[in-house]
Amino acid sequence: MSVDIFRKPMHCYILLSIWILLLVGGVYKFLEPKPKYSTSSIGTDQFHNLVFDVKTKRIFKICNLPGDIKSGNEGFKSKQWSLKGVLVLIRHGDRGPLQHVTNISYINCGYEEWNTHLKLYQEYLHNLTVLGKISWIGPGSFHGFPVLPTHMTQCQIGQLTMQGIVQLLKLGHILRESYVGIWQKLFNLSHSEVVVYSTRYRRTFQSALAFLYTFITGDTLSKVTILESQSMSFCFKDCGCPIADTFYRSLRKHITKQLFSHPAVALLSETTGRITFSVGAEQGLLGADPHSVRDALLTYICHSSSLPCNSLHNCVNRRNVAGIFSYTDWVNHQKWGNVNWRRYCLLKSYGLIKHIVSQMLHMVSNSGPYLILYSGHDHTLEQLSTALGLQNDPHLLRYAGRIIIEVYNNNLQLLNGARDVYFRILSNGKDVTRQVYFCKELLNVRQDVTLCRIEDIVRFIHDDYFTSLNFTNFKDSCVIKNV
Ligand SMILES: *[C@@H]1O[C@H](CO)[C@@H](O)[C@H](O)[C@H]1NC(C)=O
Ligand SMILES: *[C@@H]1O[C@H](CO)[C@@H](O)[C@H](O)[C@H]1NC(C)=O
Ligand SMILES: *[C@@H]1O[C@H](CO)[C@@H](O)[C@H](O)[C@H]1NC(C)=O
Ligand SMILES: *[C@@H]1O[C@H](CO)[C@@H](O)[C@H](O)[C@H]1NC(C)=O
């Protein structure tokens, strides 16, 4: 296990400062033009990939390559506890960059392994959409959306890649295996027992389909309608909240100020951005945000492509990548502790948490649905995690990341009529229930299984949700005061 220096802010800050001093040296070295006649450096420039090792392991985790998607602690076998239902929140799979990047046509966004599963899925979709051999309830309001990425190997701006499809197929597959012998219902779900929401993006819609194909099988999938969420936060009826944007702006201001006080990082980000982004006018602007640079670099890193170079053969190197990632990880860690961020997430996630609670109650009252899928974005996962009080996990925001909520019934409940119902939360396969701050009495079933009473989350959403904002309801909390 690597030592996680980002857990201790102060310690980390000192280390970061030392590291920034070292970095400055590196940055200037990196800006030096290469000797003109050195044939070796020009030739090798184009072939330096980021190699997987102890130091870069953290970075590759974000890619979440299909081979790294393994079963976690989802589901547990017990005579006393029966699994009533499951809520799944996923981030879409691997996608192309959000902006134009250098040499994108040389990057291979396809995926070679797991080919038989992918082929079968392609055939299924072909039967479904082209041949009409399987009758399909239909894509609902996603009518007209392609069900697969339009290119097999080419990276497209903002679009899911074939690697992304394989990630979701794999995720559905391993989760289904996790529930064998634990959740019988999964193997006999009717279409009315499954509810699926996706944001209105191709990448989330396509991710939802691929996930469901292996998780509930193609038979059930063809009878399910995909519902649209108009918001990335899945806020349902509780969306508009002007003060949330005010909180967000304060946070942004703070983050920008932080970058100003780290000029070496700002310079690193700008020079790296200049090489990475390919559209002239935007290079400087995008490079000014280390988070944009980080996102763009993932396009090379997650597809084993060599890091980008400019026409003068100045290349982004391993140290630059490490610098951008350390800094952005550190900013995210700081953000997690920022009060404006927490308030923002609380307000943004209210609609979703309210929806989750009502679904939990349907599950325990045996009316169903029993499987809810929300197909969303990194923002969705991080806002919900923050609102629930979960600790910052630097690997949370990986492609095809997952948060799963399981609802359990105690079969040995007392005969006083009260229902003994619980839930647990897993973040990328790890039980994080004990981090949920409103859970009063946690039940440790075993080392990796903790349960929280559903009563606690019901009380939270009805009585305590807005306490930290000094209000009692969403509407009042959202009004901008003293302006
Ligand atoms: C793109 O990559 C090719 C092959 O690696 C290389 O010849 C070319 O110079 C690169 N273009 C840019 C703008 O870096
Ligand atoms: C597609 O349809 C053909 C012909 O009906 C069938 O043999 C095949 O199994 C189907 N494939 C999938 C993946 O559903
Ligand atoms: C599947 O569900 C149907 C109706 O919901 C039920 O009649 C049937 O017995 C179930 N099959 C299994 C194997 O549980
Ligand atoms: C709520 O009230 C407390 C005490 O008066 C204050 O410190 C805190 O800043 C208030 N919170 C908000 C969100 O206004």
Coordinates of C-alpha atoms and ligand atoms in Angstrom, one line a residue:
M1 CA 0.0 0.0 0.0
S2 CA 1.3 3.4 -0.9
V3 CA 1.5 6.1 1.8
D4 CA -1.2 8.6 1.1
I5 CA 0.3 12.0 1.9
F6 CA -2.9 13.7 0.9
R7 CA -4.7 12.5 4.0
K8 CA -2.8 15.0 6.1
P9 CA -3.3 18.5 4.9
M10 CA -0.4 20.2 6.7
H11 CA 2.1 17.5 6.2
C12 CA 1.1 17.4 2.7
Y13 CA 1.4 21.2 2.2
I14 CA 5.0 21.1 3.4
L15 CA 5.8 18.3 1.1
L16 CA 4.1 20.0 -1.8
S17 CA 6.0 23.2 -1.2
I18 CA 9.3 21.3 -1.3
W19 CA 8.2 19.4 -4.3
I20 CA 7.2 22.6 -6.1
L21 CA 10.7 24.0 -5.6
L22 CA 12.1 20.8 -7.2
L23 CA 9.5 21.2 -9.9
V24 CA 10.6 24.7 -10.8
G25 CA 14.0 23.3 -11.8
G26 CA 12.3 20.6 -13.8
V27 CA 10.0 23.1 -15.6
Y28 CA 12.9 25.2 -16.8
K29 CA 14.8 22.2 -17.9
F30 CA 11.7 21.2 -19.8
L31 CA 11.4 24.6 -21.5
E32 CA 15.0 24.4 -22.8
P33 CA 15.1 23.9 -26.5
K34 CA 16.6 20.5 -27.5
P35 CA 20.0 20.5 -29.2
K36 CA 19.4 21.0 -32.9
Y37 CA 21.3 18.1 -34.2
S38 CA 20.7 15.5 -31.6
T39 CA 19.0 12.8 -33.7
S40 CA 18.4 10.5 -30.7
S41 CA 16.2 13.0 -28.8
I42 CA 14.0 13.8 -31.8
G43 CA 13.4 10.1 -32.6
T44 CA 12.6 9.1 -29.1
D45 CA 10.4 12.0 -28.2
Q46 CA 7.5 10.5 -29.9
F47 CA 7.7 7.2 -28.1
H48 CA 7.7 8.0 -24.5
N49 CA 4.6 6.5 -22.9
L50 CA 3.9 6.9 -19.2
V51 CA 5.1 3.6 -17.8
F52 CA 3.2 1.9 -15.1
D53 CA 5.1 1.8 -11.8
V54 CA 4.7 2.6 -8.1
K55 CA 4.7 6.3 -8.7
T56 CA 2.2 6.4 -11.6
K57 CA -0.1 3.8 -10.2
R58 CA -2.4 6.5 -8.8
I59 CA -2.8 8.0 -12.2
F60 CA -3.6 4.8 -14.0
K61 CA -6.3 4.1 -11.4
I62 CA -8.3 6.9 -12.8
C63 CA -8.3 5.3 -16.2
N64 CA -9.9 2.2 -14.6
L65 CA -8.9 0.0 -17.5
P66 CA -11.3 -3.0 -18.0
G67 CA -8.6 -5.4 -16.7
D68 CA -8.6 -3.4 -13.4
I69 CA -12.4 -3.6 -12.9
K70 CA -12.7 -6.3 -10.2
S71 CA -15.5 -7.4 -7.9
G72 CA -15.6 -5.5 -4.6
N73 CA -17.5 -6.0 -1.4
E74 CA -20.9 -5.7 -3.0
G75 CA -23.4 -8.1 -1.5
F76 CA -22.8 -10.5 1.4
K77 CA -24.2 -13.9 2.2
S78 CA -26.3 -14.2 5.4
K79 CA -29.3 -16.1 6.7
Q80 CA -30.3 -13.1 8.8
W81 CA -30.1 -10.5 6.1
S82 CA -31.9 -10.4 2.8
L83 CA -31.1 -8.0 0.1
K84 CA -34.3 -6.2 -1.0
G85 CA -33.0 -3.9 -3.7
V86 CA -30.0 -2.0 -5.1
L87 CA -29.4 1.5 -6.3
V88 CA -26.5 2.0 -8.7
L89 CA -24.9 5.3 -9.6
I90 CA -22.3 5.1 -12.3
R91 CA -20.0 7.5 -14.1
H92 CA -19.8 6.9 -17.8
G93 CA -16.8 5.0 -19.2
D94 CA -13.7 6.2 -20.9
R95 CA -14.2 9.1 -23.3
G96 CA -12.3 11.3 -25.7
P97 CA -11.0 14.6 -24.4
L98 CA -13.4 17.5 -24.0
Q99 CA -11.2 19.8 -26.1
H100 CA -9.1 19.3 -29.2
V101 CA -5.7 17.8 -28.3
T102 CA -2.5 17.4 -30.2
N103 CA -2.3 14.4 -32.5
I104 CA -5.6 12.9 -31.5
S105 CA -5.8 10.8 -34.6
Y106 CA -2.8 8.8 -33.5
I107 CA -4.4 7.7 -30.3
N108 CA -6.2 4.3 -30.4
C109 CA -9.3 4.5 -28.3
G110 CA -10.4 1.0 -29.1
Y111 CA -10.0 -2.0 -26.9
E112 CA -8.6 -5.4 -28.0
E113 CA -9.3 -7.7 -25.1
W114 CA -12.7 -9.0 -23.9
N115 CA -13.5 -9.2 -27.6
T116 CA -16.1 -12.0 -27.4
H117 CA -18.2 -10.1 -25.0
L118 CA -18.0 -6.9 -27.1
K119 CA -18.9 -8.9 -30.3
L120 CA -21.9 -10.4 -28.6
Y121 CA -23.1 -7.1 -27.4
Q122 CA -22.6 -5.5 -30.9
E123 CA -24.6 -8.4 -32.3
Y124 CA -27.3 -7.9 -29.7
L125 CA -27.6 -4.2 -30.5
H126 CA -27.7 -5.0 -34.2
N127 CA -30.6 -7.4 -33.6
L128 CA -32.3 -4.8 -31.5
T129 CA -32.0 -1.7 -33.6
V130 CA -31.3 -2.7 -37.2
L131 CA -32.8 -6.1 -37.7
G132 CA -35.6 -5.6 -35.2
K133 CA -35.3 -9.3 -34.2
I134 CA -35.8 -8.4 -30.6
S135 CA -38.7 -6.1 -29.9
W136 CA -37.5 -3.1 -28.0
I137 CA -39.6 -1.0 -25.7
G138 CA -37.2 1.7 -26.9
P139 CA -34.8 4.3 -26.0
G140 CA -37.5 6.7 -24.8
S141 CA -36.4 10.3 -25.2
F142 CA -33.0 9.0 -26.4
H143 CA -34.6 8.1 -29.7
G144 CA -32.1 9.0 -32.4
F145 CA -29.0 8.6 -30.1
P146 CA -26.5 6.0 -31.5
V147 CA -26.4 3.0 -29.1
L148 CA -22.6 2.6 -29.6
P149 CA -19.7 5.0 -30.2
T150 CA -19.6 5.8 -34.0
H151 CA -15.9 5.0 -34.2
M152 CA -14.2 1.7 -33.3
T153 CA -10.7 3.0 -32.6
Q154 CA -10.7 6.8 -33.1
C155 CA -11.1 9.1 -30.1
Q156 CA -13.9 11.6 -30.6
I157 CA -14.3 14.8 -28.6
G158 CA -16.4 14.1 -25.5
Q159 CA -17.7 10.8 -26.8
L160 CA -17.5 7.4 -25.1
T161 CA -14.9 5.1 -26.6
M162 CA -15.0 1.4 -27.2
Q163 CA -12.7 1.0 -24.2
G164 CA -15.5 2.8 -22.3
I165 CA -18.1 0.3 -23.6
V166 CA -15.9 -2.6 -22.5
Q167 CA -15.5 -1.0 -19.0
L168 CA -19.3 -0.9 -18.5
L169 CA -19.8 -4.4 -19.9
K170 CA -17.2 -5.6 -17.5
L171 CA -18.7 -3.7 -14.6
G172 CA -22.1 -5.1 -15.1
H173 CA -20.6 -8.6 -15.4
I174 CA -18.6 -8.5 -12.2
L175 CA -21.5 -7.0 -10.3
R176 CA -23.9 -9.7 -11.5
E177 CA -21.4 -12.3 -10.3
S178 CA -21.2 -10.6 -6.9
Y179 CA -24.9 -11.1 -6.4
V180 CA -25.1 -14.8 -7.4
G181 CA -26.6 -16.6 -4.4
I182 CA -27.2 -13.3 -2.6
W183 CA -29.9 -11.4 -4.6
Q184 CA -32.2 -13.9 -6.3
K185 CA -34.4 -11.1 -7.6
L186 CA -31.6 -9.9 -10.0
F187 CA -31.9 -13.1 -11.9
N188 CA -35.7 -12.8 -12.3
L189 CA -36.3 -9.0 -12.7
S190 CA -39.4 -7.9 -14.6
H191 CA -39.2 -4.7 -16.6
S192 CA -41.3 -2.8 -14.1
E193 CA -38.9 -3.6 -11.4
V194 CA -36.1 -1.8 -13.1
V195 CA -35.9 2.0 -13.4
V196 CA -33.1 3.7 -15.4
Y197 CA -32.2 7.4 -15.6
S198 CA -29.5 8.9 -17.7
T199 CA -28.4 12.4 -18.4
R200 CA -28.9 13.6 -21.9
Y201 CA -25.4 12.8 -23.3
R202 CA -24.5 10.0 -25.6
R203 CA -21.8 8.8 -23.3
T204 CA -24.1 8.3 -20.3
F205 CA -26.9 6.7 -22.4
Q206 CA -24.5 4.3 -24.1
S207 CA -22.8 3.5 -20.7
A208 CA -26.2 2.7 -19.2
L209 CA -27.1 0.3 -22.0
A210 CA -23.7 -1.5 -21.9
F211 CA -23.9 -1.9 -18.1
L212 CA -27.5 -3.2 -18.2
Y213 CA -26.7 -5.7 -20.9
T214 CA -24.4 -7.6 -18.7
F215 CA -26.0 -6.8 -15.3
I216 CA -29.7 -7.6 -16.1
T217 CA -29.1 -9.4 -19.4
G218 CA -30.3 -8.4 -22.9
D219 CA -33.8 -9.9 -22.4
T220 CA -34.7 -7.6 -19.6
L221 CA -32.9 -4.7 -21.1
S222 CA -35.1 -4.8 -24.2
K223 CA -38.1 -4.2 -22.1
V224 CA -36.8 -1.3 -20.1
T225 CA -37.2 2.4 -20.9
I226 CA -34.4 4.7 -20.3
L227 CA -35.7 7.9 -18.6
E228 CA -34.0 11.2 -19.0
S229 CA -32.6 13.3 -16.3
Q230 CA -32.3 16.9 -17.3
S231 CA -29.7 17.6 -14.7
M232 CA -26.2 16.1 -14.0
S233 CA -27.2 16.1 -10.3
F234 CA -30.4 14.1 -10.9
C235 CA -32.2 16.7 -8.9
F236 CA -35.7 15.7 -10.1
K237 CA -38.2 18.2 -8.7
D238 CA -35.7 20.1 -6.5
C239 CA -33.4 21.8 -8.9
G240 CA -33.3 25.6 -9.1
C241 CA -31.2 26.9 -6.2
P242 CA -29.5 30.3 -6.8
I243 CA -27.5 30.3 -3.6
A244 CA -25.8 27.0 -4.6
D245 CA -24.2 28.9 -7.5
T246 CA -23.0 31.6 -5.2
F247 CA -21.3 29.0 -3.0
Y248 CA -19.7 27.5 -6.1
R249 CA -18.4 30.8 -7.3
S250 CA -16.8 31.4 -3.9
L251 CA -15.1 28.1 -4.2
R252 CA -13.8 28.7 -7.7
K253 CA -12.4 32.1 -6.6
H254 CA -10.6 30.3 -3.8
I255 CA -9.1 27.7 -6.1
T256 CA -8.0 30.3 -8.6
K257 CA -6.3 32.3 -5.8
Q258 CA -4.5 29.2 -4.7
L259 CA -3.1 28.7 -8.2
F260 CA -1.8 32.3 -8.2
S261 CA 0.1 31.6 -5.1
H262 CA 1.8 28.6 -6.8
P263 CA 3.3 30.3 -9.9
A264 CA 5.5 27.3 -10.7
V265 CA 2.4 25.1 -11.0
A266 CA 0.6 27.8 -13.1
L267 CA 3.6 27.9 -15.4
L268 CA 3.8 24.1 -15.6
S269 CA 0.1 24.0 -16.4
E270 CA 0.4 26.6 -19.1
T271 CA 3.4 25.1 -20.8
T272 CA 1.9 21.6 -20.7
G273 CA -1.4 23.0 -22.0
R274 CA 0.3 24.7 -24.8
I275 CA 1.7 21.4 -26.0
T276 CA -1.4 19.4 -25.3
F277 CA -4.2 21.5 -26.6
S278 CA -4.2 21.8 -30.4
V279 CA -6.4 24.8 -31.1
G280 CA -4.3 27.9 -31.1
A281 CA -6.4 30.5 -29.3
E282 CA -7.6 28.2 -26.6
Q283 CA -4.2 26.8 -25.7
G284 CA -3.3 29.5 -23.2
L285 CA -6.8 29.7 -21.8
L286 CA -7.2 26.0 -21.2
G287 CA -3.7 25.6 -20.0
A288 CA -4.5 28.1 -17.2
D289 CA -6.6 25.5 -15.6
P290 CA -4.6 22.5 -14.3
H291 CA -7.8 20.4 -14.2
S292 CA -8.4 20.8 -17.9
V293 CA -4.8 19.9 -18.6
R294 CA -5.2 16.8 -16.4
D295 CA -8.3 15.7 -18.2
A296 CA -6.7 16.2 -21.6
L297 CA -3.6 14.2 -20.5
L298 CA -5.8 11.2 -19.6
T299 CA -6.5 10.8 -23.3
Y300 CA -2.9 9.8 -23.9
I301 CA -2.3 8.0 -20.6
C302 CA -5.4 5.8 -20.7
H303 CA -4.8 4.6 -24.2
S304 CA -1.1 3.8 -23.9
S305 CA -0.3 6.6 -26.3
S306 CA 3.0 8.6 -26.2
L307 CA 2.7 11.9 -24.4
P308 CA 2.2 14.9 -26.8
C309 CA 5.0 16.9 -28.4
N310 CA 4.9 20.2 -30.2
S311 CA 6.6 20.9 -33.6
L312 CA 9.8 21.9 -31.8
H313 CA 9.9 18.5 -30.2
N314 CA 9.3 19.7 -26.8
C315 CA 7.4 17.0 -25.2
V316 CA 5.3 16.6 -22.1
N317 CA 7.2 14.2 -19.8
R318 CA 6.5 12.0 -16.9
R319 CA 7.5 14.6 -14.4
N320 CA 5.1 17.2 -15.9
V321 CA 2.3 14.7 -15.7
A322 CA 3.1 13.8 -12.1
G323 CA 3.2 17.5 -11.3
I324 CA -0.2 18.2 -12.8
F325 CA -1.8 15.2 -11.1
S326 CA -0.3 15.9 -7.6
Y327 CA -1.4 19.5 -7.7
T328 CA -5.0 18.7 -8.9
D329 CA -5.3 15.9 -6.3
W330 CA -4.2 18.3 -3.6
V331 CA -6.7 20.9 -4.8
N332 CA -9.5 18.3 -4.7
H333 CA -8.5 17.3 -1.2
Q334 CA -8.6 21.0 -0.1
K335 CA -11.9 21.4 -1.8
W336 CA -13.4 18.5 0.1
G337 CA -12.8 20.4 3.3
N338 CA -14.1 23.7 2.0
V339 CA -17.4 24.8 3.6
N340 CA -18.7 26.4 0.4
W341 CA -18.1 23.1 -1.4
R342 CA -20.0 21.1 1.2
R343 CA -23.0 23.5 1.1
Y344 CA -23.0 23.5 -2.7
C345 CA -23.0 19.7 -2.8
L346 CA -25.7 19.5 -0.1
L347 CA -28.0 21.7 -2.1
K348 CA -27.2 20.1 -5.5
S349 CA -27.8 16.5 -4.2
Y350 CA -31.0 17.2 -2.3
G351 CA -33.3 16.0 -5.1
L352 CA -31.2 12.9 -5.7
I353 CA -31.0 11.9 -2.0
K354 CA -34.8 12.5 -1.6
H355 CA -35.3 10.3 -4.6
I356 CA -33.0 7.6 -3.2
V357 CA -34.9 7.6 0.1
S358 CA -38.3 7.2 -1.6
Q359 CA -36.9 4.3 -3.7
M360 CA -35.6 2.7 -0.5
L361 CA -39.0 2.9 1.0
H362 CA -40.6 1.3 -2.1
M363 CA -38.1 -1.5 -1.9
V364 CA -38.8 -2.3 1.8
S365 CA -42.6 -2.1 1.3
N366 CA -42.3 -4.8 -1.4
S367 CA -43.8 -2.6 -4.1
G368 CA -40.7 -2.1 -6.1
P369 CA -38.9 -1.1 -8.3
Y370 CA -35.9 -3.1 -6.9
L371 CA -33.2 -1.9 -9.2
I372 CA -32.5 1.8 -9.9
L373 CA -29.7 3.0 -12.1
Y374 CA -28.5 6.5 -12.4
S375 CA -26.1 7.0 -15.3
G376 CA -24.2 10.2 -14.7
H377 CA -20.9 12.0 -14.4
D378 CA -18.0 12.6 -12.1
H379 CA -19.8 15.6 -10.7
T380 CA -22.8 13.4 -9.8
L381 CA -20.6 11.0 -7.8
E382 CA -18.5 13.6 -6.1
Q383 CA -21.5 15.8 -5.1
L384 CA -23.4 12.8 -3.7
S385 CA -20.3 11.5 -1.8
T386 CA -19.7 15.0 -0.3
A387 CA -23.4 15.4 0.7
L388 CA -23.3 12.1 2.5
G389 CA -20.2 13.1 4.4
L390 CA -17.9 10.5 2.8
Q391 CA -14.2 11.1 3.0
N392 CA -12.3 12.3 0.0
D393 CA -11.1 9.4 -2.1
P394 CA -8.6 10.5 -4.8
H395 CA -9.7 7.5 -6.9
L396 CA -13.4 8.1 -6.7
L397 CA -13.6 9.9 -10.0
R398 CA -12.4 7.2 -12.3
Y399 CA -14.1 6.3 -15.5
A400 CA -16.9 3.7 -15.0
G401 CA -16.7 4.5 -11.3
R402 CA -19.6 3.3 -9.1
I403 CA -21.5 4.1 -6.0
I404 CA -23.9 1.4 -4.9
I405 CA -26.5 1.5 -2.2
E406 CA -27.9 -1.9 -1.0
V407 CA -31.1 -2.2 1.0
Y408 CA -31.4 -5.0 3.5
N409 CA -34.2 -6.5 5.6
N410 CA -33.5 -8.2 8.9
N411 CA -35.2 -11.6 8.8
L412 CA -34.9 -11.9 12.6
Q413 CA -36.8 -8.8 13.3
L414 CA -38.7 -8.5 16.6
L415 CA -42.3 -9.2 16.5
N416 CA -43.4 -5.8 17.5
G417 CA -44.4 -4.9 14.0
A418 CA -41.6 -2.4 13.4
R419 CA -39.7 -3.0 10.3
D420 CA -36.0 -3.6 10.8
V421 CA -34.5 -2.2 7.6
Y422 CA -31.0 -1.1 6.8
F423 CA -28.8 0.1 3.9
R424 CA -25.1 0.2 3.2
I425 CA -23.1 2.3 0.7
L426 CA -20.2 1.1 -1.4
S427 CA -17.9 3.3 -3.3
N428 CA -16.0 1.5 -6.0
G429 CA -16.5 -1.7 -4.2
K430 CA -15.5 -0.5 -0.7
D431 CA -18.0 -0.4 2.1
V432 CA -18.0 3.3 3.2
T433 CA -21.2 3.1 5.3
R434 CA -19.3 4.1 8.5
Q435 CA -18.4 7.4 6.9
V436 CA -22.0 8.5 6.4
Y437 CA -22.3 11.2 9.0
F438 CA -25.9 11.0 9.8
C439 CA -25.9 7.3 10.7
K440 CA -26.4 7.1 14.4
E441 CA -26.0 3.5 15.3
L442 CA -24.0 1.5 12.9
L443 CA -24.3 -2.3 12.8
N444 CA -21.1 -4.1 12.1
V445 CA -22.1 -7.4 10.5
R446 CA -18.6 -8.3 9.8
Q447 CA -15.3 -6.5 9.0
D448 CA -16.2 -5.3 5.6
V449 CA -20.0 -5.1 6.1
T450 CA -21.6 -2.2 8.0
L451 CA -25.3 -1.3 8.0
C452 CA -27.1 1.9 8.8
R453 CA -30.8 2.2 9.7
I454 CA -33.0 3.4 6.9
E455 CA -34.7 5.4 9.7
D456 CA -31.5 7.5 9.9
I457 CA -31.6 8.6 6.3
V458 CA -35.3 9.2 6.5
R459 CA -34.8 11.5 9.5
F460 CA -31.9 13.2 7.8
I461 CA -33.9 14.0 4.6
H462 CA -37.0 15.1 6.6
D463 CA -35.6 16.9 9.6
D464 CA -31.9 17.6 9.6
Y465 CA -30.9 18.1 5.9
F466 CA -30.7 21.9 6.1
T467 CA -29.6 22.3 9.7
S468 CA -26.0 23.2 8.7
L469 CA -27.4 25.9 6.4
N470 CA -29.6 27.2 9.3
F471 CA -32.8 26.5 7.5
T472 CA -35.5 23.8 7.6
N473 CA -36.3 23.4 3.9
F474 CA -34.9 23.5 0.4
K475 CA -36.8 26.6 -0.8
D476 CA -35.7 28.8 2.1
S477 CA -32.1 27.5 1.9
C478 CA -31.8 28.5 -1.7
V479 CA -32.7 32.2 -1.4
I480 CA -29.8 34.6 -1.8
K481 CA -29.7 36.8 1.3
N482 CA -28.2 40.2 2.1
V483 CA -27.7 41.3 -1.5
Ligands
LIG1 C1 1.9 13.5 -34.5 O1 2.5 12.2 -34.5 C2 3.2 11.9 -35.6 C3 3.6 10.4 -35.5 O2 4.0 10.1 -34.2 C4 4.4 12.8 -35.8 O3 5.1 12.5 -37.0 C5 3.8 14.3 -35.9 O4 4.9 15.2 -35.9 C6 2.9 14.6 -34.7 N1 2.3 15.9 -34.8 C7 2.4 16.8 -33.9 C8 1.7 18.1 -34.2 O5 3.0 16.6 -32.9
LIG2 C1 -29.3 -12.1 -33.0 O1 -30.3 -12.8 -33.8 C2 -29.9 -14.0 -34.3 C3 -30.9 -14.6 -35.3 O2 -32.2 -14.5 -34.7 C4 -29.6 -15.0 -33.2 O3 -29.2 -16.3 -33.7 C5 -28.6 -14.4 -32.3 O4 -28.4 -15.3 -31.1 C6 -28.9 -13.0 -31.8 N1 -27.8 -12.5 -31.1 C7 -27.9 -11.9 -29.9 C8 -26.7 -11.5 -29.3 O5 -29.0 -11.7 -29.4
LIG3 C1 -39.7 -15.1 -11.3 O1 -40.8 -14.2 -11.1 C2 -42.1 -14.7 -11.4 C3 -43.1 -13.6 -11.2 O2 -42.5 -12.4 -10.7 C4 -42.4 -15.9 -10.5 O3 -43.7 -16.4 -10.8 C5 -41.3 -16.9 -10.6 O4 -41.6 -18.0 -9.8 C6 -39.9 -16.4 -10.4 N1 -39.0 -17.4 -10.7 C7 -37.9 -17.7 -10.0 C8 -37.0 -18.7 -10.5 O5 -37.7 -17.1 -8.9
LIG4 C1 -25.5 29.3 10.7 O1 -25.5 30.0 12.0 C2 -24.2 29.9 12.6 C3 -24.3 30.5 14.0 O2 -25.1 31.7 14.0 C4 -23.2 30.6 11.7 O3 -21.9 30.5 12.3 C5 -23.1 29.9 10.4 O4 -22.2 30.6 9.5 C6 -24.5 29.9 9.7 N1 -24.5 29.2 8.5 C7 -24.9 29.7 7.3 C8 -24.8 28.8 6.1 O5 -25.3 30.8 7.2

